[in-house]
Tab-separated table of C-alpha atoms (C1' of nucleotides) in Angstrom:
chain	number	residue	atom	x	y	z
Q	1	MET	CA	36.037	81.794	-61.448
Q	2	PRO	CA	37.544	84.742	-59.539
Q	3	ALA	CA	40.997	85.731	-60.788
Q	4	ASN	CA	43.841	84.586	-58.567
Q	5	ASN	CA	45.369	88.029	-58.139
Q	6	PRO	CA	48.415	87.751	-55.880
Q	7	ARG	CA	48.615	91.509	-55.276
Q	8	LYS	CA	45.160	91.901	-53.772
Q	9	ARG	CA	44.439	89.916	-50.648
Q	10	THR	CA	41.768	87.382	-51.595
Q	11	ASP	CA	38.343	87.384	-50.019
Q	12	PRO	CA	38.353	85.279	-46.825
Q	13	ARG	CA	35.223	83.486	-48.054
Q	14	VAL	CA	37.116	82.406	-51.174
Q	15	ARG	CA	40.095	81.199	-49.149
Q	16	ARG	CA	37.756	79.278	-46.868
Q	17	THR	CA	35.868	77.632	-49.723
Q	18	ARG	CA	39.006	76.573	-51.558
Q	19	ARG	CA	40.599	75.222	-48.376
Q	20	LEU	CA	37.465	73.209	-47.560
Q	21	LEU	CA	37.420	71.750	-51.081
Q	22	ARG	CA	41.133	70.850	-50.972
Q	23	ASP	CA	40.810	69.137	-47.583
Q	24	ALA	CA	37.705	67.269	-48.716
Q	25	LEU	CA	39.441	65.962	-51.837
Q	26	ILE	CA	42.474	64.785	-49.841
Q	27	SER	CA	40.179	63.064	-47.384
Q	28	GLN	CA	38.285	61.339	-50.199
Q	29	MET	CA	41.399	60.262	-52.094
Q	30	LEU	CA	42.777	58.472	-49.047
Q	31	GLU	CA	39.697	56.243	-49.227
Q	32	ARG	CA	38.717	55.921	-52.892
Q	33	ASP	CA	40.160	56.001	-56.367
Q	34	PHE	CA	40.322	59.479	-57.839
Q	35	ALA	CA	38.343	58.440	-60.903
Q	36	SER	CA	35.431	57.280	-58.753
Q	37	ILE	CA	35.157	60.522	-56.789
Q	38	SER	CA	32.404	62.897	-57.878
Q	39	ILE	CA	32.221	66.653	-57.485
Q	40	LYS	CA	29.019	66.172	-55.526
Q	41	GLU	CA	30.787	63.984	-52.958
Q	42	VAL	CA	33.598	66.492	-52.519
Q	43	THR	CA	31.257	69.442	-52.046
Q	44	GLU	CA	29.119	67.480	-49.609
Q	45	ARG	CA	32.109	66.522	-47.481
Q	46	ALA	CA	33.382	70.092	-47.676
Q	47	GLU	CA	29.901	71.322	-46.679
Q	48	VAL	CA	29.890	73.642	-49.671
Q	49	ALA	CA	27.161	74.062	-52.278
Q	50	TYR	CA	27.538	71.935	-55.385
Q	51	VAL	CA	27.484	74.864	-57.794
Q	52	THR	CA	30.152	76.682	-55.817
Q	53	PHE	CA	32.712	74.172	-57.039
Q	54	PHE	CA	32.344	75.428	-60.614
Q	55	ARG	CA	32.922	78.986	-59.429
Q	56	HIS	CA	36.506	78.012	-58.518
Q	57	TYR	CA	37.551	75.023	-60.624
Q	58	ASP	CA	36.799	73.585	-64.043
Q	59	SER	CA	37.388	69.985	-63.015
Q	60	LEU	CA	38.394	67.753	-60.141
Q	61	GLU	CA	41.781	67.300	-61.760
Q	62	GLN	CA	42.430	71.029	-61.539
Q	63	LEU	CA	41.645	70.895	-57.835
Q	64	LEU	CA	43.995	67.911	-57.509
Q	65	MET	CA	46.749	69.912	-59.201
Q	66	GLU	CA	46.293	72.727	-56.687
Q	67	VAL	CA	46.399	70.276	-53.798
Q	68	LEU	CA	49.656	68.711	-54.962
Q	69	ASP	CA	51.294	72.006	-55.988
Q	70	GLU	CA	50.576	73.386	-52.541
Q	71	GLY	CA	51.569	70.255	-50.652
Q	72	LEU	CA	54.672	69.206	-52.545
Q	73	GLY	CA	56.182	72.650	-53.003
Q	74	GLU	CA	58.414	72.111	-50.003
Q	75	LEU	CA	59.638	68.853	-51.508
Q	76	LEU	CA	61.109	70.720	-54.455
Q	77	LEU	CA	62.954	73.068	-52.082
Q	78	ARG	CA	64.485	70.123	-50.231
Q	79	ILE	CA	65.393	68.388	-53.475
Q	80	GLU	CA	67.060	71.561	-54.691
Q	81	MET	CA	69.213	71.637	-51.551
Q	82	LEU	CA	69.914	67.950	-52.011
Q	83	ALA	CA	70.910	68.330	-55.644
Q	84	LYS	CA	73.426	71.070	-54.863
Q	85	LYS	CA	75.385	68.965	-52.390
Q	86	SER	CA	78.560	67.296	-53.530
Q	87	ASP	CA	80.000	66.171	-50.189
Q	88	ASP	CA	79.145	62.539	-49.510
Q	89	SER	CA	78.058	62.834	-45.898
Q	90	ASP	CA	75.850	65.805	-46.723
Q	91	LEU	CA	74.265	63.838	-49.547
Q	92	GLU	CA	73.279	61.146	-47.095
Q	93	THR	CA	71.906	63.690	-44.649
Q	94	GLU	CA	69.815	65.401	-47.300
Q	95	GLY	CA	68.608	62.040	-48.549
Q	96	ARG	CA	67.488	61.219	-45.043
Q	97	LEU	CA	65.657	64.555	-44.811
Q	98	ILE	CA	63.808	63.746	-48.020
Q	99	PHE	CA	62.452	60.526	-46.595
Q	100	GLU	CA	61.621	62.116	-43.261
Q	101	TYR	CA	59.664	64.721	-45.204
Q	102	ALA	CA	57.948	61.993	-47.225
Q	103	GLY	CA	56.962	60.328	-43.974
Q	104	GLN	CA	55.435	63.552	-42.664
Q	105	LYS	CA	53.570	64.261	-45.894
Q	106	ALA	CA	52.732	60.586	-46.419
Q	107	ASP	CA	49.109	61.448	-47.240
Q	108	LEU	CA	50.074	63.527	-50.254
Q	109	PHE	CA	52.561	60.973	-51.562
Q	110	GLN	CA	49.980	58.229	-51.185
Q	111	ILE	CA	47.614	60.339	-53.281
Q	112	LEU	CA	50.293	60.988	-55.870
Q	113	PHE	CA	51.155	57.333	-56.283
Q	114	LYS	CA	48.118	55.346	-55.205
Q	115	SER	CA	45.286	56.929	-57.167
Q	116	PRO	CA	44.660	53.840	-59.210
Q	117	SER	CA	42.639	54.987	-62.231
Q	118	VAL	CA	45.495	54.232	-64.569
Q	119	ALA	CA	48.349	54.124	-62.067
Q	120	ARG	CA	47.073	50.717	-60.973
Q	121	VAL	CA	47.744	49.338	-64.415
Q	122	ARG	CA	51.232	50.776	-64.450
Q	123	LYS	CA	51.897	49.472	-60.961
Q	124	LYS	CA	50.876	45.990	-61.993
Q	125	VAL	CA	53.331	46.075	-64.881
Q	126	VAL	CA	56.066	47.286	-62.541
Q	127	ARG	CA	55.332	44.433	-60.146
Q	128	ASN	CA	55.508	41.888	-62.946
Q	129	ILE	CA	58.823	43.189	-64.229
Q	130	ALA	CA	60.264	43.436	-60.719
Q	131	ALA	CA	59.229	39.837	-60.016
Q	132	THR	CA	60.911	38.750	-63.215
Q	133	PHE	CA	64.153	40.400	-62.178
Q	134	ARG	CA	63.893	39.100	-58.613
Q	135	GLN	CA	63.602	35.536	-59.890
Q	136	SER	CA	65.973	35.640	-62.805
Q	137	CYS	CA	68.618	38.292	-62.240
Q	138	LEU	CA	71.772	36.450	-61.168
Q	139	PRO	CA	73.643	39.365	-59.577
Q	140	LEU	CA	70.560	40.147	-57.488
Q	141	ALA	CA	70.259	36.544	-56.341
Q	142	ARG	CA	73.856	36.634	-55.117
Q	143	SER	CA	73.158	39.541	-52.764
Q	144	GLY	CA	71.161	37.337	-50.391
Q	145	HIS	CA	69.341	40.172	-48.619
Q	146	PRO	CA	65.574	39.751	-49.163
Q	147	MET	CA	64.666	43.373	-48.520
Q	148	ALA	CA	67.599	44.661	-50.555
Q	149	THR	CA	66.590	42.307	-53.365
Q	150	ALA	CA	62.986	43.528	-53.280
Q	151	MET	CA	64.105	47.134	-53.291
Q	152	LEU	CA	66.635	46.645	-56.073
Q	153	SER	CA	64.300	44.725	-58.351
Q	154	HIS	CA	61.660	47.399	-57.899
Q	155	HIS	CA	64.247	50.051	-58.646
Q	156	ILE	CA	65.382	48.250	-61.807
Q	157	ALA	CA	61.818	47.741	-63.043
Q	158	THR	CA	60.741	51.347	-62.539
Q	159	SER	CA	64.004	52.665	-63.957
Q	160	LEU	CA	63.644	50.532	-67.077
Q	161	LEU	CA	60.056	51.639	-67.661
Q	162	ALA	CA	60.948	55.269	-66.965
Q	163	LEU	CA	63.852	55.034	-69.398
Q	164	ILE	CA	61.546	53.605	-72.090
Q	165	GLU	CA	59.033	56.372	-71.385
Q	166	TRP	CA	61.697	59.072	-71.696
Q	167	TRP	CA	63.012	57.451	-74.859
Q	168	LEU	CA	59.555	57.429	-76.487
Q	169	ASP	CA	59.028	61.062	-75.480
Q	170	ASN	CA	62.448	61.844	-76.975
Q	171	ARG	CA	61.285	60.553	-80.397
Q	172	MET	CA	63.145	57.257	-79.930
Q	173	GLU	CA	66.579	58.828	-79.835
Q	174	PRO	CA	69.293	57.746	-79.343
Q	175	ALA	CA	69.185	54.435	-81.220
Q	176	PRO	CA	68.333	51.183	-79.427
Q	177	ALA	CA	71.967	50.084	-79.514
Q	178	GLN	CA	72.990	53.185	-77.550
Q	179	MET	CA	70.072	52.690	-75.171
Q	180	GLY	CA	71.262	49.153	-74.590
Q	181	LYS	CA	74.546	50.531	-73.330
Q	182	VAL	CA	72.742	53.092	-71.187
Q	183	TYR	CA	70.548	50.355	-69.738
Q	184	LYS	CA	73.583	48.277	-68.842
Q	185	SER	CA	75.651	51.014	-67.211
Q	186	LEU	CA	72.968	53.218	-65.699
Q	187	ILE	CA	70.619	50.564	-64.362
Q	188	ILE	CA	72.191	47.121	-64.112
Q	189	ASP	CA	75.843	47.892	-63.357
Q	190	SER	CA	74.738	50.646	-60.978
Q	191	ALA	CA	72.322	48.413	-59.114
Q	192	VAL	CA	74.808	45.562	-58.901
Q	193	GLY	CA	77.494	47.957	-57.725
Q	194	ALA	CA	75.141	49.306	-55.080
Q	195	VAL	CA	74.393	45.841	-53.678
Q	196	ASN	CA	77.611	45.903	-51.683
Q	197	SER	CA	77.149	49.460	-50.411
Q	198	VAL	CA	73.628	48.656	-49.292
Q	199	SER	CA	74.522	45.340	-47.679
Q	200	ALA	CA	74.124	46.978	-44.264
Q	201	VAL	CA	70.374	47.274	-44.897
Q	202	PRO	CA	68.494	44.867	-42.583
Q	203	GLY	CA	66.471	42.151	-44.248
L	1	MET	CA	29.948	37.414	-68.975
L	2	PRO	CA	30.852	34.084	-70.591
L	3	ALA	CA	33.502	32.169	-68.669
L	4	ASN	CA	36.936	32.295	-70.261
L	5	ASN	CA	37.338	28.530	-70.451
L	6	PRO	CA	40.735	27.747	-71.989
L	7	ARG	CA	39.853	24.086	-72.621
L	8	LYS	CA	36.897	24.741	-74.890
L	9	ARG	CA	37.571	26.738	-78.023
L	10	THR	CA	35.691	30.003	-77.582
L	11	ASP	CA	32.836	31.004	-79.848
L	12	PRO	CA	34.152	32.884	-82.914
L	13	ARG	CA	31.526	35.588	-82.302
L	14	VAL	CA	32.966	36.148	-78.827
L	15	ARG	CA	36.516	36.330	-80.156
L	16	ARG	CA	35.411	38.767	-82.825
L	17	THR	CA	33.542	41.009	-80.370
L	18	ARG	CA	36.399	41.145	-77.870
L	19	ARG	CA	38.938	41.828	-80.584
L	20	LEU	CA	36.835	44.662	-81.990
L	21	LEU	CA	36.477	46.188	-78.527
L	22	ARG	CA	40.205	45.933	-77.801
L	23	ASP	CA	41.166	47.531	-81.111
L	24	ALA	CA	38.605	50.287	-80.629
L	25	LEU	CA	39.944	51.120	-77.158
L	26	ILE	CA	43.525	51.247	-78.415
L	27	SER	CA	42.450	53.478	-81.271
L	28	GLN	CA	40.626	55.809	-78.871
L	29	MET	CA	43.429	55.972	-76.309
L	30	LEU	CA	45.908	57.139	-78.928
L	31	GLU	CA	43.686	60.196	-79.371
L	32	ARG	CA	42.072	60.941	-76.004
L	33	ASP	CA	42.664	60.566	-72.291
L	34	PHE	CA	41.432	57.252	-70.919
L	35	ALA	CA	39.254	58.952	-68.313
L	36	SER	CA	37.349	60.854	-71.000
L	37	ILE	CA	36.538	57.768	-73.078
L	38	SER	CA	33.017	56.388	-72.686
L	39	ILE	CA	31.818	52.856	-73.225
L	40	LYS	CA	29.407	54.196	-75.813
L	41	GLU	CA	32.257	55.663	-77.864
L	42	VAL	CA	34.208	52.410	-77.773
L	43	THR	CA	31.249	50.282	-78.823
L	44	GLU	CA	30.364	52.705	-81.606
L	45	ARG	CA	33.896	52.652	-83.012
L	46	ALA	CA	33.956	48.866	-82.660
L	47	GLU	CA	30.568	48.695	-84.439
L	48	VAL	CA	29.214	46.594	-81.587
L	49	ALA	CA	25.989	47.115	-79.665
L	50	TYR	CA	26.329	49.136	-76.461
L	51	VAL	CA	24.867	46.461	-74.218
L	52	THR	CA	27.240	43.847	-75.626
L	53	PHE	CA	30.106	45.524	-73.779
L	54	PHE	CA	28.636	44.566	-70.409
L	55	ARG	CA	28.320	40.965	-71.545
L	56	HIS	CA	32.137	40.775	-71.622
L	57	TYR	CA	33.567	43.385	-69.254
L	58	ASP	CA	32.582	45.097	-66.040
L	59	SER	CA	34.413	48.313	-66.827
L	60	LEU	CA	36.642	50.038	-69.346
L	61	GLU	CA	39.583	49.508	-66.992
L	62	GLN	CA	39.080	45.760	-67.197
L	63	LEU	CA	39.200	45.986	-70.982
L	64	LEU	CA	42.355	48.104	-70.697
L	65	MET	CA	43.937	45.426	-68.500
L	66	GLU	CA	43.205	42.789	-71.139
L	67	VAL	CA	44.684	44.984	-73.865
L	68	LEU	CA	47.906	45.523	-71.947
L	69	ASP	CA	48.196	41.944	-70.703
L	70	GLU	CA	47.862	40.723	-74.267
L	71	GLY	CA	50.156	43.326	-75.783
L	72	LEU	CA	52.912	43.445	-73.201
L	73	GLY	CA	53.154	39.735	-72.550
L	74	GLU	CA	56.054	39.437	-74.957
L	75	LEU	CA	57.836	42.235	-73.096
L	76	LEU	CA	57.950	40.097	-69.964
L	77	LEU	CA	59.455	37.221	-71.940
L	78	ARG	CA	62.200	39.471	-73.314
L	79	ILE	CA	62.844	40.968	-69.881
L	80	GLU	CA	63.135	37.481	-68.417
L	81	MET	CA	65.782	36.605	-70.998
L	82	LEU	CA	67.479	39.902	-70.271
L	83	ALA	CA	67.477	39.379	-66.528
L	84	LYS	CA	69.126	35.952	-66.802
L	85	LYS	CA	72.156	37.248	-68.700
L	86	SER	CA	75.357	37.892	-66.823
L	87	ASP	CA	77.757	38.378	-69.736
L	88	ASP	CA	78.244	42.053	-70.439
L	89	SER	CA	77.921	41.983	-74.226
L	90	ASP	CA	74.752	39.891	-74.022
L	91	LEU	CA	73.311	42.376	-71.553
L	92	GLU	CA	73.805	45.133	-74.086
L	93	THR	CA	72.277	43.060	-76.861
L	94	GLU	CA	69.228	42.182	-74.810
L	95	GLY	CA	68.896	45.794	-73.720
L	96	ARG	CA	68.868	46.784	-77.362
L	97	LEU	CA	66.187	44.184	-78.111
L	98	ILE	CA	64.016	45.651	-75.357
L	99	PHE	CA	64.086	49.076	-76.943
L	100	GLU	CA	63.561	47.705	-80.431
L	101	TYR	CA	60.512	45.905	-79.076
L	102	ALA	CA	59.322	49.113	-77.393
L	103	GLY	CA	59.656	50.861	-80.739
L	104	GLN	CA	57.524	48.233	-82.456
L	105	LYS	CA	54.858	48.253	-79.761
L	106	ALA	CA	55.102	52.019	-79.310
L	107	ASP	CA	51.304	52.348	-79.347
L	108	LEU	CA	50.888	50.178	-76.273
L	109	PHE	CA	53.679	51.888	-74.367
L	110	GLN	CA	52.234	55.278	-75.210
L	111	ILE	CA	48.930	54.075	-73.770
L	112	LEU	CA	50.629	52.728	-70.678
L	113	PHE	CA	52.457	55.962	-69.952
L	114	LYS	CA	50.479	58.725	-71.590
L	115	SER	CA	46.948	58.176	-70.318
L	116	PRO	CA	46.904	61.396	-68.392
L	117	SER	CA	44.059	61.060	-65.895
L	118	VAL	CA	46.395	60.944	-62.955
L	119	ALA	CA	49.614	60.104	-64.774
L	120	ARG	CA	49.747	63.687	-66.012
L	121	VAL	CA	50.019	64.905	-62.452
L	122	ARG	CA	52.797	62.469	-61.701
L	123	LYS	CA	54.591	63.377	-64.911
L	124	LYS	CA	54.510	67.048	-64.003
L	125	VAL	CA	56.101	66.304	-60.656
L	126	VAL	CA	58.786	64.222	-62.374
L	127	ARG	CA	59.522	67.072	-64.768
L	128	ASN	CA	59.858	69.529	-61.893
L	129	ILE	CA	62.232	67.304	-59.961
L	130	ALA	CA	64.270	66.496	-63.063
L	131	ALA	CA	64.593	70.202	-63.852
L	132	THR	CA	65.772	70.838	-60.315
L	133	PHE	CA	68.480	68.218	-60.687
L	134	ARG	CA	69.433	69.402	-64.155
L	135	GLN	CA	70.008	72.927	-62.860
L	136	SER	CA	71.517	72.200	-59.490
L	137	CYS	CA	73.253	68.827	-59.548
L	138	LEU	CA	76.968	69.550	-59.819
L	139	PRO	CA	78.139	66.136	-61.045
L	140	LEU	CA	75.525	66.277	-63.797
L	141	ALA	CA	76.615	69.755	-64.864
L	142	ARG	CA	80.176	68.499	-65.251
L	143	SER	CA	79.144	65.864	-67.802
L	144	GLY	CA	78.521	68.492	-70.484
L	145	HIS	CA	76.355	66.306	-72.713
L	146	PRO	CA	72.890	67.901	-73.014
L	147	MET	CA	71.075	64.722	-73.983
L	148	ALA	CA	72.910	62.667	-71.387
L	149	THR	CA	72.102	65.303	-68.798
L	150	ALA	CA	68.418	65.289	-69.719
L	151	MET	CA	68.303	61.517	-69.583
L	152	LEU	CA	70.179	61.284	-66.298
L	153	SER	CA	68.133	63.941	-64.520
L	154	HIS	CA	64.951	62.210	-65.644
L	155	HIS	CA	66.338	58.914	-64.434
L	156	ILE	CA	67.257	60.379	-61.052
L	157	ALA	CA	63.854	62.018	-60.617
L	158	THR	CA	61.847	58.905	-61.468
L	159	SER	CA	64.125	56.695	-59.421
L	160	LEU	CA	63.793	58.943	-56.387
L	161	LEU	CA	59.996	59.029	-56.656
L	162	ALA	CA	59.840	55.274	-57.266
L	163	LEU	CA	62.060	54.682	-54.234
L	164	ILE	CA	59.788	56.848	-52.082
L	165	GLU	CA	56.754	54.980	-53.417
L	166	TRP	CA	58.326	51.601	-52.621
L	167	TRP	CA	59.320	52.849	-49.173
L	168	LEU	CA	55.776	53.997	-48.365
L	169	ASP	CA	54.382	50.674	-49.601
L	170	ASN	CA	56.968	48.920	-47.416
L	171	ARG	CA	55.538	50.618	-44.301
L	172	MET	CA	58.362	53.161	-44.219
L	173	GLU	CA	61.070	50.599	-43.602
L	174	PRO	CA	64.028	50.764	-43.435
L	175	ALA	CA	64.546	54.012	-41.494
L	176	PRO	CA	65.165	57.299	-43.325
L	177	ALA	CA	68.851	57.203	-42.391
L	178	GLN	CA	69.263	53.887	-44.202
L	179	MET	CA	67.255	55.173	-47.143
L	180	GLY	CA	69.574	58.151	-47.313
L	181	LYS	CA	72.463	55.755	-47.853
L	182	VAL	CA	70.469	53.823	-50.437
L	183	TYR	CA	69.631	57.025	-52.245
L	184	LYS	CA	73.265	58.040	-52.350
L	185	SER	CA	74.686	54.727	-53.583
L	186	LEU	CA	71.840	53.417	-55.740
L	187	ILE	CA	70.793	56.633	-57.466
L	188	ILE	CA	73.383	59.393	-57.247
L	189	ASP	CA	76.679	57.474	-57.202
L	190	SER	CA	75.310	55.134	-59.868
L	191	ALA	CA	74.205	57.965	-62.130
L	192	VAL	CA	77.450	59.845	-61.675
L	193	GLY	CA	79.422	56.686	-62.306
L	194	ALA	CA	77.417	56.055	-65.451
L	195	VAL	CA	78.142	59.517	-66.865
L	196	ASN	CA	81.556	58.376	-68.055
L	197	SER	CA	80.307	55.101	-69.521
L	198	VAL	CA	77.535	56.916	-71.378
L	199	SER	CA	79.760	59.726	-72.624
L	200	ALA	CA	79.634	58.152	-76.091
L	201	VAL	CA	75.942	59.060	-76.343
L	202	PRO	CA	75.498	61.812	-78.931
L	203	GLY	CA	74.125	65.128	-77.695
B	1	DT	C1'	19.500	20.243	-93.496
B	2	DC	C1'	17.013	20.943	-89.196
B	3	DC	C1'	17.032	21.931	-84.440
B	4	DT	C1'	18.951	23.742	-80.298
B	5	DT	C1'	21.933	26.781	-77.990
B	6	DT	C1'	24.407	30.846	-77.666
B	7	DT	C1'	25.431	35.365	-78.858
B	8	DT	C1'	24.197	39.732	-80.530
B	9	DG	C1'	20.952	43.631	-81.572
B	10	DT	C1'	17.006	46.617	-80.356
B	11	DT	C1'	14.334	49.144	-77.355
B	12	DA	C1'	12.863	50.937	-73.020
B	13	DT	C1'	13.923	52.456	-68.496
B	14	DA	C1'	15.928	53.906	-63.925
B	15	DC	C1'	19.657	56.116	-62.078
B	16	DT	C1'	23.752	59.089	-61.316
B	17	DG	C1'	26.742	62.850	-62.413
B	18	DT	C1'	27.876	67.207	-65.102
B	19	DG	C1'	27.267	71.907	-66.073
B	20	DT	C1'	24.408	76.212	-66.390
B	21	DA	C1'	20.958	79.783	-65.163
B	22	DA	C1'	18.184	82.701	-62.162
B	23	DC	C1'	17.353	84.500	-57.932
B	24	DA	C1'	17.581	84.700	-52.823
B	25	DA	C1'	20.501	84.854	-48.718
B	26	DT	C1'	24.695	85.693	-46.548
B	27	DT	C1'	29.078	87.782	-45.711
B	28	DG	C1'	32.937	91.147	-46.281
B	29	DT	C1'	34.344	95.984	-46.836
B	30	DG	C1'	34.292	101.023	-47.005
W	1	DC	C1'	24.549	101.390	-42.751
W	2	DA	C1'	24.962	100.517	-47.760
W	3	DC	C1'	27.146	98.437	-51.521
W	4	DA	C1'	29.598	94.701	-53.638
W	5	DA	C1'	30.984	90.086	-53.847
W	6	DT	C1'	30.307	85.432	-52.609
W	7	DT	C1'	27.571	81.619	-51.486
W	8	DG	C1'	23.188	78.864	-51.272
W	9	DT	C1'	18.847	77.144	-53.352
W	10	DT	C1'	16.216	75.442	-56.941
W	11	DA	C1'	15.302	74.050	-61.479
W	12	DC	C1'	16.653	72.165	-65.758
W	13	DA	C1'	18.989	70.067	-69.925
W	14	DC	C1'	22.146	66.691	-71.071
W	15	DA	C1'	25.304	62.610	-71.200
W	16	DG	C1'	26.814	58.214	-69.468
W	17	DT	C1'	26.030	53.871	-66.727
W	18	DA	C1'	23.721	49.658	-66.063
W	19	DT	C1'	19.898	46.433	-66.472
W	20	DA	C1'	15.777	43.912	-68.433
W	21	DA	C1'	12.948	41.820	-72.015
W	22	DC	C1'	12.443	40.232	-76.352
W	23	DA	C1'	13.657	39.680	-81.334
W	24	DA	C1'	17.214	38.464	-84.760
W	25	DA	C1'	21.297	36.218	-86.205
W	26	DA	C1'	24.982	32.957	-86.028
W	27	DA	C1'	27.346	28.721	-84.375
W	28	DG	C1'	27.464	23.728	-83.731
W	29	DG	C1'	25.803	19.055	-83.394
W	30	DA	C1'	22.497	15.384	-84.948
DNA sequence: TCCTTTTTGTTATACTGTGTAACAATTGTG
DNA sequence: CACAATTGTTACACAGTATAACAAAAAGGA
């Protein structure tokens, strides 16, 4: 594995090989699950020798990291601009730019989310929870907008799971009672309060 | 693969085998990444013959599905109760019960979130985005509570990514301009509005 | 208990993918 | 051109998947 020295300009053969491998992996991941993709398949599609892969990467996951780091770097820049805004109209504009960017780089986002080795399991759980909220959550039912309801229930489900994940990573602090309050204000009250603001959404 | 006939009581040997395999997989996944676990390892830990695995499951992922379906079924029941509540105090109570349940079944939630084949990549992206918000988001900086800030920035990052994921799955509808409004009201305004309500959180 | 059925264990085997080594061929650079 | 670095080719050891055939053990009904 040649050192990635930023001072020296890298050998054009190395740049070419790595670019071919990145493109081949992206191409494969738009078709198959990441876990089912073999190094042999990637090198064959990239038209690069099998052993050459191991001269640049230790694993397919490392290559995937490079692909996403390269591709989503611009996203972080846009999010940084977005996070600095405090004016309301600018917030909306930057939010729109984020989604326009996501539309342009749809391939990479699909890869980030869709690769179903384990993500499929998580997605299934999210769908179940969202369906539960969609059927049972009274404030959601009152909104009456099907698309808004679908979006809100999905938002609530993912937010709840993400909050549980963060809480477990944070050694289960603060206590469940506090988290109950957080859940109510940050997720439910917020979503219910947003129903009115989002009522202009077609559905 | 014997049919899972719910009418007939299943053979005790089958129940025993499947239980041993489920427990072995859970035990393994608390130590290693799911992608690195082999069927051989699971059957050895379960003290079951290697070939017996294929008499019950087609893949390790199928076994994982069964583990999570079994273990998280109660979560859906609690969430359903939670979603039906409209009284504020009950909402808090049910929210607390959710997190107490998550604490009891911490093993399963760890498995659901931690298995880092692809989830690790996603988690890294979430951390990057959350850090961006934590450093740049002015309303967050004003809150002054470190733990609340960490929790809120994580919530914003996961919510934004989840919203993008839903939007891509929904064939990029509604238009980015509408999504910009949704982003503002559902994520930012909600989080900012929750800062005050959550100010009692220690940190 | 005896008999039948079902499940599990044992062994062998074909196949695919990983990772390394040695050496030849090609390409970039001074 | 000559040297250095990269890539390609071939061979090999190893681990994991998946199936088949047959023996052993356990369950359930008469």
